[in-house]
PDB file of C-alpha atoms and ligand atoms in Angstrom:
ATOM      1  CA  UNK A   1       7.083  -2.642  16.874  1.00 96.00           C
ATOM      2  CA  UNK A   2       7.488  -2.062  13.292  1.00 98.00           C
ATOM      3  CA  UNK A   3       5.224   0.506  11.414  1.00 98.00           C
ATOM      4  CA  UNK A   4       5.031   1.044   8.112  1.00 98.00           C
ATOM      5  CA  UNK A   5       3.955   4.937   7.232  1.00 98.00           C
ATOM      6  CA  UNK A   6       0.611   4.443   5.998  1.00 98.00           C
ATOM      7  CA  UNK A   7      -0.107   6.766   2.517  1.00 98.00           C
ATOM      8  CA  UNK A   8       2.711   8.254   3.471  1.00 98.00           C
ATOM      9  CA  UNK A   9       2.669  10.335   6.906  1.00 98.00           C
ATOM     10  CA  UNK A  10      -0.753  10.772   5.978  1.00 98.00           C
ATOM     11  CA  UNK A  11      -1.700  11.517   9.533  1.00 98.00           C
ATOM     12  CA  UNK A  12       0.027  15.092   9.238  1.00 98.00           C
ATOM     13  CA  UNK A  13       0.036  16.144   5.548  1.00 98.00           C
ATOM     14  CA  UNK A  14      -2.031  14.769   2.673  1.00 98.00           C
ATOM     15  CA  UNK A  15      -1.994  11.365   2.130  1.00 98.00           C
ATOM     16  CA  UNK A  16      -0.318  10.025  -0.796  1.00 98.00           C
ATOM     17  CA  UNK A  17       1.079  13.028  -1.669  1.00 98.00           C
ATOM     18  CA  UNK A  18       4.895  14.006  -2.698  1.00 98.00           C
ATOM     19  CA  UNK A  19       5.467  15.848   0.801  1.00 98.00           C
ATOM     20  CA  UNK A  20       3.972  12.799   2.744  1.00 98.00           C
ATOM     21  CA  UNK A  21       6.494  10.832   0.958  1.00 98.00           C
ATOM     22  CA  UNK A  22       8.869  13.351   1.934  1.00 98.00           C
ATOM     23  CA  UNK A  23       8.045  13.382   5.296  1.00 98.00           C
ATOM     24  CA  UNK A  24       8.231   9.465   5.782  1.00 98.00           C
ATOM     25  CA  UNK A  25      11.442   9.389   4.393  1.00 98.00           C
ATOM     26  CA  UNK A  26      12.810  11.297   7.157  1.00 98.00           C
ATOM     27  CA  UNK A  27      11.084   8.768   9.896  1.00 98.00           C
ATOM     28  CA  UNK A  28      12.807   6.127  11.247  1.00 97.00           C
ATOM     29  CA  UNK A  29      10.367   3.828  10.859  1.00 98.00           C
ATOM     30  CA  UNK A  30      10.413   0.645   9.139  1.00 98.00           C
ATOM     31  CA  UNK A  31       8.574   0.992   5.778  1.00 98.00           C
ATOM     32  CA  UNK A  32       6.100   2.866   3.775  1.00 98.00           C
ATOM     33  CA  UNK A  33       3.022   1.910   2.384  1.00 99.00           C
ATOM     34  CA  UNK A  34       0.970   2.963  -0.877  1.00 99.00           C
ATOM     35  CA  UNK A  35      -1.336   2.630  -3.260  1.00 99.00           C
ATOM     36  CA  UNK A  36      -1.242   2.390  -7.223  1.00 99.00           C
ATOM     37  CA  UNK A  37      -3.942   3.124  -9.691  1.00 99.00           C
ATOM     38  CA  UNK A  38      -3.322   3.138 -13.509  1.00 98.00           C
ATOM     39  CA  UNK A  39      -4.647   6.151 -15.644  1.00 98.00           C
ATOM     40  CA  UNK A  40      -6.069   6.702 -19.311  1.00 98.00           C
ATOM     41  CA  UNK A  41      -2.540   6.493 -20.815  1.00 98.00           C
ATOM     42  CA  UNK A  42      -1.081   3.875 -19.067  1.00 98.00           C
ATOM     43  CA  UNK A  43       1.017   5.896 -16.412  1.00 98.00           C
ATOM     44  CA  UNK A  44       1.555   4.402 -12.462  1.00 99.00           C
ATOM     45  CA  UNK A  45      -0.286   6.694 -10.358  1.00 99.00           C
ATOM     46  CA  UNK A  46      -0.079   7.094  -6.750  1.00 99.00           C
ATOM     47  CA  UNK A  47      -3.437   7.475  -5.206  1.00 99.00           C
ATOM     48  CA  UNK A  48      -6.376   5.577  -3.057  1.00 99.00           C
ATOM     49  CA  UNK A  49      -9.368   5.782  -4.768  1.00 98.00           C
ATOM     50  CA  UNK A  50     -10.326   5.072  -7.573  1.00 98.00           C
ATOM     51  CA  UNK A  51     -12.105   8.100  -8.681  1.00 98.00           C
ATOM     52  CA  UNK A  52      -9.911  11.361  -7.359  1.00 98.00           C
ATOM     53  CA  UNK A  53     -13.111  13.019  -5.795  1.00 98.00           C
ATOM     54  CA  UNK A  54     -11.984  12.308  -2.411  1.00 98.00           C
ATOM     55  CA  UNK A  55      -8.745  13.698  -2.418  1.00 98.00           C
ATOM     56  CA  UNK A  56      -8.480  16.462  -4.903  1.00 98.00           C
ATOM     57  CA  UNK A  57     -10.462  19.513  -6.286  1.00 98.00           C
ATOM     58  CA  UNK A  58     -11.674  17.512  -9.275  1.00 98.00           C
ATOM     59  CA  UNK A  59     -13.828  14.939  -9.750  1.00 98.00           C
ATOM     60  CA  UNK A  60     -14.045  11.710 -12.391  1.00 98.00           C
ATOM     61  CA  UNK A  61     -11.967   8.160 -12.404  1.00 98.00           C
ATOM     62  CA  UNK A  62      -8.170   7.916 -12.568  1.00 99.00           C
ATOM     63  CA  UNK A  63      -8.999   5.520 -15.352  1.00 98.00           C
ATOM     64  CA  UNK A  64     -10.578   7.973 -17.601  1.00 98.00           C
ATOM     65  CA  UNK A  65      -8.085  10.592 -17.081  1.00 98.00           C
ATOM     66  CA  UNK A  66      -4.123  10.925 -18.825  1.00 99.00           C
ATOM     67  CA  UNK A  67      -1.579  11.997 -16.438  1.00 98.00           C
ATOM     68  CA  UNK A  68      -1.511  15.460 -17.810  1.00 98.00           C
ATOM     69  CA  UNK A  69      -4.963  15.904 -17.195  1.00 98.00           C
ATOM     70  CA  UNK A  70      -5.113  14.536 -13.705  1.00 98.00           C
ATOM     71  CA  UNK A  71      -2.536  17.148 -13.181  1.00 98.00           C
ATOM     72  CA  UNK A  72      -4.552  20.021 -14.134  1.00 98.00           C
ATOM     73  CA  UNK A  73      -5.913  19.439 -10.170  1.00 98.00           C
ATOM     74  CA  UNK A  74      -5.099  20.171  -6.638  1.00 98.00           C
ATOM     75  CA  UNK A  75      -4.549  17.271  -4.368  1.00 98.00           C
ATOM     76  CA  UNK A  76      -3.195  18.918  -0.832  1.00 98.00           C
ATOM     77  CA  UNK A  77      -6.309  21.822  -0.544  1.00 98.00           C
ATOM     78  CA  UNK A  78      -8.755  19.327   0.570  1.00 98.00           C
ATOM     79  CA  UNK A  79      -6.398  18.399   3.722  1.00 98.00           C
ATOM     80  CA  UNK A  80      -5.373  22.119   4.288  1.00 98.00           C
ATOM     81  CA  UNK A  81      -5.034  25.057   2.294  1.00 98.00           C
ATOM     82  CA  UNK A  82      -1.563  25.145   3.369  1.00 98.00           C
ATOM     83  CA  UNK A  83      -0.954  22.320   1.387  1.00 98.00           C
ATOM     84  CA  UNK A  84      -2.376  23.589  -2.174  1.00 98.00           C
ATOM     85  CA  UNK A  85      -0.438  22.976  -5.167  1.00 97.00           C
ATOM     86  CA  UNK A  86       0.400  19.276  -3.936  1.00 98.00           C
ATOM     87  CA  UNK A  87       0.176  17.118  -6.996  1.00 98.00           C
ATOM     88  CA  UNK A  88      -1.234  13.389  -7.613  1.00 98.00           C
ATOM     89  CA  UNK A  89       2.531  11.434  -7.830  1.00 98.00           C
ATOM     90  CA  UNK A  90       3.701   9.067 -10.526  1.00 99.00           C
ATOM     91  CA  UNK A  91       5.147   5.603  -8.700  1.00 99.00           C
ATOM     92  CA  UNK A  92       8.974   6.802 -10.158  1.00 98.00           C
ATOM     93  CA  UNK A  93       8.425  10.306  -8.121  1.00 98.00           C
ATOM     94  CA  UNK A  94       7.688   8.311  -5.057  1.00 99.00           C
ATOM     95  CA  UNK A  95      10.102   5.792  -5.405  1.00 98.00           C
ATOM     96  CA  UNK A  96      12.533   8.077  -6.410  1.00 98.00           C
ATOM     97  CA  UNK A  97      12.128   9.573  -2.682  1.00 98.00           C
ATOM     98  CA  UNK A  98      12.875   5.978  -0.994  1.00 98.00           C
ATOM     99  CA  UNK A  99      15.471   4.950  -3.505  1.00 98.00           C
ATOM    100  CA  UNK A 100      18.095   5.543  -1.221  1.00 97.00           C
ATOM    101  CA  UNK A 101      16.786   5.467   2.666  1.00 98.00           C
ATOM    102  CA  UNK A 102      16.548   2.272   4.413  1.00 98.00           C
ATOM    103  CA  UNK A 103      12.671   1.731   4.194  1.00 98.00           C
ATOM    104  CA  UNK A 104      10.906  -0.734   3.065  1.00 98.00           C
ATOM    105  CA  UNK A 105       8.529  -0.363  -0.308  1.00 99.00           C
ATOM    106  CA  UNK A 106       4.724  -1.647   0.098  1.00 99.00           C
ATOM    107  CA  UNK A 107       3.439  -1.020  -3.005  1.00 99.00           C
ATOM    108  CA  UNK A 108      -0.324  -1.728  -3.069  1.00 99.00           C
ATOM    109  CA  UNK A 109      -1.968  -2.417  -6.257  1.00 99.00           C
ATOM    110  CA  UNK A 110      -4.891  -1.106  -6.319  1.00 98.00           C
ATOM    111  CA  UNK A 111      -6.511  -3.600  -8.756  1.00 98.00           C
ATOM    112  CA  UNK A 112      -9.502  -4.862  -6.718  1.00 97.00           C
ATOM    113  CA  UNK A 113     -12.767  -2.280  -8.375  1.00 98.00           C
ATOM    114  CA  UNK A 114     -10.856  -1.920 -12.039  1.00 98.00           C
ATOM    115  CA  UNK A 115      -8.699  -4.581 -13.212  1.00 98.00           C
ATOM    116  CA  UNK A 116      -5.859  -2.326 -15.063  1.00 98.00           C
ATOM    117  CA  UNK A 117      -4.871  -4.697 -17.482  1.00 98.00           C
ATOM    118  CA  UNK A 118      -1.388  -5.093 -17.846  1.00 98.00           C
ATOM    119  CA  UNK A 119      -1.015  -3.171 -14.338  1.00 98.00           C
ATOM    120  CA  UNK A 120       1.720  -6.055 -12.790  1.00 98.00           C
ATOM    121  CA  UNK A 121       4.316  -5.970 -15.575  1.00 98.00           C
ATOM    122  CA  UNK A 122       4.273  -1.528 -15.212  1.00 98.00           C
ATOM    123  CA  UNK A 123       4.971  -1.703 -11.582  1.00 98.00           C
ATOM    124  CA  UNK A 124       7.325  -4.914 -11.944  1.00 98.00           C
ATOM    125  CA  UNK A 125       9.445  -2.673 -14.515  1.00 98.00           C
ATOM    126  CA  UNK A 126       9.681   0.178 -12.081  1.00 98.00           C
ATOM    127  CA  UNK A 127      10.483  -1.941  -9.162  1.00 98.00           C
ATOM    128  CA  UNK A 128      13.652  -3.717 -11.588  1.00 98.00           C
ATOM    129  CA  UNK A 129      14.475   0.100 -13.238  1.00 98.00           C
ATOM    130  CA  UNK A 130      14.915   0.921  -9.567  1.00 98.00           C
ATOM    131  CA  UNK A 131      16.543  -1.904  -8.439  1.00 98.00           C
ATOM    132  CA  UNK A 132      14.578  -2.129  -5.730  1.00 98.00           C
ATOM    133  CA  UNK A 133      13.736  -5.815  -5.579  1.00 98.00           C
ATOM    134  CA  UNK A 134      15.341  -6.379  -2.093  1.00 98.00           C
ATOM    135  CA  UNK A 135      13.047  -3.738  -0.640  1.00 98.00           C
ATOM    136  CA  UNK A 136       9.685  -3.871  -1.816  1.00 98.00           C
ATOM    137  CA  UNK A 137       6.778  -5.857  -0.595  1.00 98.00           C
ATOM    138  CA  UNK A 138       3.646  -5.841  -3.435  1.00 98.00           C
ATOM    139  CA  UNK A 139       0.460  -6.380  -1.975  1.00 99.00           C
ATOM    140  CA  UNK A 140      -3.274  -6.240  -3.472  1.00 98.00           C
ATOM    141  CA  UNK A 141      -6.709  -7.177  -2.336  1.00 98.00           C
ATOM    142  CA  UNK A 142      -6.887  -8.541  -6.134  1.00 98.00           C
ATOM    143  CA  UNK A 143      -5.357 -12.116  -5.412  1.00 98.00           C
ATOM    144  CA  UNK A 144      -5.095 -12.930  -9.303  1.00 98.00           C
ATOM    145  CA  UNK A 145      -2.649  -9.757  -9.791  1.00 98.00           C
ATOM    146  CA  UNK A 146      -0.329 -11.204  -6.614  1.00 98.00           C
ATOM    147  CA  UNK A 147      -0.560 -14.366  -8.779  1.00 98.00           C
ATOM    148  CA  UNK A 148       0.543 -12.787 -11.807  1.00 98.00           C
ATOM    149  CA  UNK A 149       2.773 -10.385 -10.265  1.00 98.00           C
ATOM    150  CA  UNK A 150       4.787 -13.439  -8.962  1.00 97.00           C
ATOM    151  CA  UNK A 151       5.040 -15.309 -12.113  1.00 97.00           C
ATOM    152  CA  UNK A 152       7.074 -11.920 -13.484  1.00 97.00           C
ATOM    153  CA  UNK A 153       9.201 -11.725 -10.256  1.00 97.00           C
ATOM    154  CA  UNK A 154       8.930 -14.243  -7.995  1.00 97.00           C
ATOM    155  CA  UNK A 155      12.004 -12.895  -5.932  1.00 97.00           C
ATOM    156  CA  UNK A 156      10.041 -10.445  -4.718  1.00 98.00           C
ATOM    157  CA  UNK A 157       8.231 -10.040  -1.328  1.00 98.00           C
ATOM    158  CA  UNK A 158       4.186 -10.255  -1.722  1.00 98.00           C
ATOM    159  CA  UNK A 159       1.590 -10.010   0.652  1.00 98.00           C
ATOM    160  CA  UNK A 160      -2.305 -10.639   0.107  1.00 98.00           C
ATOM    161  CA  UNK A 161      -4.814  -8.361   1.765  1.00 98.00           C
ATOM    162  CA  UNK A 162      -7.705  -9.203   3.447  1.00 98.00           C
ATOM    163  CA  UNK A 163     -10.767  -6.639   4.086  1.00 98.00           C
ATOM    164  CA  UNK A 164     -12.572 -10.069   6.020  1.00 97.00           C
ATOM    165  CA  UNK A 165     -10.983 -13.205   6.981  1.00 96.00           C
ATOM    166  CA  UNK A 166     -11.896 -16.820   5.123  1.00 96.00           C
ATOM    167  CA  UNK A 167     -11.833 -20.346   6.392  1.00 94.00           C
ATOM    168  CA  UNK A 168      -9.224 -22.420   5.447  1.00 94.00           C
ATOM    169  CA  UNK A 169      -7.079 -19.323   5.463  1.00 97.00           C
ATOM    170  CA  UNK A 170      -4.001 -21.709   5.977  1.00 96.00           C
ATOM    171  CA  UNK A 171      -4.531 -23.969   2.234  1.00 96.00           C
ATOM    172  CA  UNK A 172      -5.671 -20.350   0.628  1.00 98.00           C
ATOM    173  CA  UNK A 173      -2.354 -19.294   0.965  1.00 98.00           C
ATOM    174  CA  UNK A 174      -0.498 -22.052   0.175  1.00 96.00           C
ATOM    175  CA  UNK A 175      -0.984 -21.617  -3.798  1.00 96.00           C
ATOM    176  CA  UNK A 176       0.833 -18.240  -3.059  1.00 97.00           C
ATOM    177  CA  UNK A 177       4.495 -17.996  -3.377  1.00 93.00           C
ATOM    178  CA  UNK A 178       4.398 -15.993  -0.186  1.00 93.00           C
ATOM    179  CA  UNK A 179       3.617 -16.005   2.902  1.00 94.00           C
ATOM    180  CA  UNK A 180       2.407 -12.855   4.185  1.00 98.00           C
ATOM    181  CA  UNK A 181      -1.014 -11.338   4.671  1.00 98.00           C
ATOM    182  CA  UNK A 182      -2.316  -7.905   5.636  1.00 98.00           C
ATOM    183  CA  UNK A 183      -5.348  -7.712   7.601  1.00 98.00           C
ATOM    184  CA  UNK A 184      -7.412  -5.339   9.656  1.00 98.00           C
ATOM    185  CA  UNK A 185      -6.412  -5.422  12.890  1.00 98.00           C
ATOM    186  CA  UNK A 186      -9.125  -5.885  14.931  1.00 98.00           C
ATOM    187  CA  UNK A 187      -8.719  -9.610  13.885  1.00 98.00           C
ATOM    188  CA  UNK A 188      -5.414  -9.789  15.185  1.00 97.00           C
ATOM    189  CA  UNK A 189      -6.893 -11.691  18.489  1.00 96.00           C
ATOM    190  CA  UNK A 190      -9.286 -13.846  16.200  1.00 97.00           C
ATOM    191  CA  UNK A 191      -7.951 -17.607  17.073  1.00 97.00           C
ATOM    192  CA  UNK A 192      -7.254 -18.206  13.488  1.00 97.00           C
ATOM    193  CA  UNK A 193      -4.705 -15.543  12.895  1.00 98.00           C
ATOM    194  CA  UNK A 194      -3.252 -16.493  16.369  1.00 98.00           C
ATOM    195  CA  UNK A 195      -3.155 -19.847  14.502  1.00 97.00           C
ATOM    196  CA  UNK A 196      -1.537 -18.835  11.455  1.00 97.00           C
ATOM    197  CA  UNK A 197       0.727 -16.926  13.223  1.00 98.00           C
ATOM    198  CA  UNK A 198       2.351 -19.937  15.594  1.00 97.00           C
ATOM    199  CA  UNK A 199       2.247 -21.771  12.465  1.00 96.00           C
ATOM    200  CA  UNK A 200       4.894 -19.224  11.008  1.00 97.00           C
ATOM    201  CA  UNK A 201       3.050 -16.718   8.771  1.00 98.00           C
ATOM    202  CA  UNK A 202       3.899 -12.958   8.716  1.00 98.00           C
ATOM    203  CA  UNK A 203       0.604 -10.672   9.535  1.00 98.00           C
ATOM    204  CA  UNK A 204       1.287  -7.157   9.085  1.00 98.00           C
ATOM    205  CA  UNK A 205      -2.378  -4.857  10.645  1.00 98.00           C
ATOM    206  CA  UNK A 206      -3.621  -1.723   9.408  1.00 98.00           C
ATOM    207  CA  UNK A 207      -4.400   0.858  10.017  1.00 98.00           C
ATOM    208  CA  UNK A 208      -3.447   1.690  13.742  1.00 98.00           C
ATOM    209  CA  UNK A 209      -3.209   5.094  14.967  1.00 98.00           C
ATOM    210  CA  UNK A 210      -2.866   4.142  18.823  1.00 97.00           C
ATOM    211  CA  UNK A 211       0.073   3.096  20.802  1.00 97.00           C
ATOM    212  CA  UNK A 212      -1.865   0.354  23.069  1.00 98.00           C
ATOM    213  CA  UNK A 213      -3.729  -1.106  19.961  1.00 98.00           C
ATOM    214  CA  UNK A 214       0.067  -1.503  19.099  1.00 98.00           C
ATOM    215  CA  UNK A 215       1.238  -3.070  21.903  1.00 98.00           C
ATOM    216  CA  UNK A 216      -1.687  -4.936  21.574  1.00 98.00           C
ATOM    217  CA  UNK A 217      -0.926  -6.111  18.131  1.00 98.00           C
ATOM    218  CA  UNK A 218       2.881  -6.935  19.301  1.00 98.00           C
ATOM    219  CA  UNK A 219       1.487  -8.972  22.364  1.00 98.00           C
ATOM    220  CA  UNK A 220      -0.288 -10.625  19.434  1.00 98.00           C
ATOM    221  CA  UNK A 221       2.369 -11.536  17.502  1.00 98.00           C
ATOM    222  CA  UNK A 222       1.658  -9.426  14.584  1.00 98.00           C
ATOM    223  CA  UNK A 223       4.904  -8.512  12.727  1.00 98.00           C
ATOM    224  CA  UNK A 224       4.113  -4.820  11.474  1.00 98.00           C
ATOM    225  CA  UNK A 225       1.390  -2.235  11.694  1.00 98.00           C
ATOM    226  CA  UNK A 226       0.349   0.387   8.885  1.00 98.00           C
ATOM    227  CA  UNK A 227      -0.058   3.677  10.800  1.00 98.00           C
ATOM    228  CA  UNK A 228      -0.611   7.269   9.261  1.00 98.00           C
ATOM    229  CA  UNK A 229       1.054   8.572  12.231  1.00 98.00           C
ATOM    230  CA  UNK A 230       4.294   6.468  10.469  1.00 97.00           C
ATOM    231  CA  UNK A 231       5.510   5.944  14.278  1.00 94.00           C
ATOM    232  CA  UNK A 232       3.810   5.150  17.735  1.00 90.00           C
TER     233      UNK A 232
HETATM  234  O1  G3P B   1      -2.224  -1.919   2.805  1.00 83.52           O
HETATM  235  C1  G3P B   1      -2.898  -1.756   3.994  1.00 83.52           C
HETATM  236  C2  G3P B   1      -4.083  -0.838   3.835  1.00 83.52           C
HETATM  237  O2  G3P B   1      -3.642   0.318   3.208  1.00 83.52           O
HETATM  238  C3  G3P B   1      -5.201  -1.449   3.044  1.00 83.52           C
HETATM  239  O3  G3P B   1      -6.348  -0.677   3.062  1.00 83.52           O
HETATM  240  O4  G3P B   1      -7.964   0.877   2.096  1.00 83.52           O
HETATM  241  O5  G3P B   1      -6.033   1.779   3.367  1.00 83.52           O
HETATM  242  O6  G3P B   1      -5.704   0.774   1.119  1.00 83.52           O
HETATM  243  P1  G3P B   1      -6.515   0.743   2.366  1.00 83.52           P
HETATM  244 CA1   CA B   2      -3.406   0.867   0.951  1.00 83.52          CA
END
């Protein structure tokens, strides 16, 4: 089955950080998977929440916040002291990582709560300054940014997430120029993924951490899984 390393090996060190990147990069799995937010001064940040409360030793929105001052925090201590010092990574640190290995790139833009304006062309210009077209897949739960993120590069691979699933799932797609969806897995056996599935549409699942849920999904049809263990 193919598994993409979800926030990085996020399972094992802290998620989204430089040495989960590292870490992934030495897995043979198939891809990696991450998440984009856009701070005060219009720098590509690599991080899952909005607000960095969660993950770090400070506390307030990415959105608020310029790089430099997000970096005055600590985002490994709150996994394990071992990992103090870790710090929140710019998307050119982390692609930098995969630039050469044979992964593939999910960026997810993290658009959904806070719009970022202007957040597709920024990640569009890293993925061409990287040359990393053939590689990346850019998903969001925001369906307008997929939508504008394919006008600027419609070459690239795209994928729209779904937190629930909607009727009519089929024609909802269709205006996309892709034709790939990310889903929670547990609705891998609902009939009308099985559906979309026989009908030729890539589902990728997140996030599975268990080796029969993976089988599961495979038995399904399901052409990926997002995993923080990276591989089952
Ligand atoms: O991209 C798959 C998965 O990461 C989406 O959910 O909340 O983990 O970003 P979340
Ligand atoms: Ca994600």
């Amino acid at each position: 089955m193919k598994t993409l390393a979800h926030r990085g090996l996020s399972a094992s060190y802290p998620e989204n950080t430089l040495i989960a990147f590292q870490q992934a990069a030495k897995l043979d799995c198939w891809g990696v998977e991450f998440d984009v937010h856009l701070t005060k001064d219009n720098q590509l940040v690599v991080i899952h929440d909005e607000s960095i409360n969660r993950t770090s030793n400070g506390k307030g929105f990415v959105k608020d916040m310029t790089l430099e001052e997000l970096r005055t925090f600590d985002y490994g201590s709150w996994f394990s002291p071992e990992f103090a010092g870790q710090q929140i990574p710019t998307l050119a640190e982390v692609l930098e990582i995969f630039k050469n290995t044979h992964h593939q790139i999910n960026i997810e833009i993290k658009s959904d709560v806070f719009e970022y304006p202007g957040i597709e062309m920024l990640v569009a210009n890293q993925i061409e300054a990287f040359q990393l077209k053939d590689r990346v897949i850019v998903s969001s739960f925001n369906h307008e940014t997929i939508m504008r993120f394919q006008q600027m590069m419609p070459s690239v691979d795209c994928a729209l997430l779904f937190a629930s699933l909607i009727i009519n799932l089929e024609d909802y797609v269709r205006q996309f120029n892709c034709n790939a969806i990310h889903i929670p897995y547990y609705y891998g056996m609902r009939s009308i993924i099985q559906r979309v599935i026989k009908q030729g549409m890539t589902v990728r699942a997140y996030t599975v951490n268990d080796e029969k849920i993976t089988q599961q999904m495979q038995q399904l049809g399901v052409d990926a899984v997002f995993s923080d263990k990276g591989i089952l």
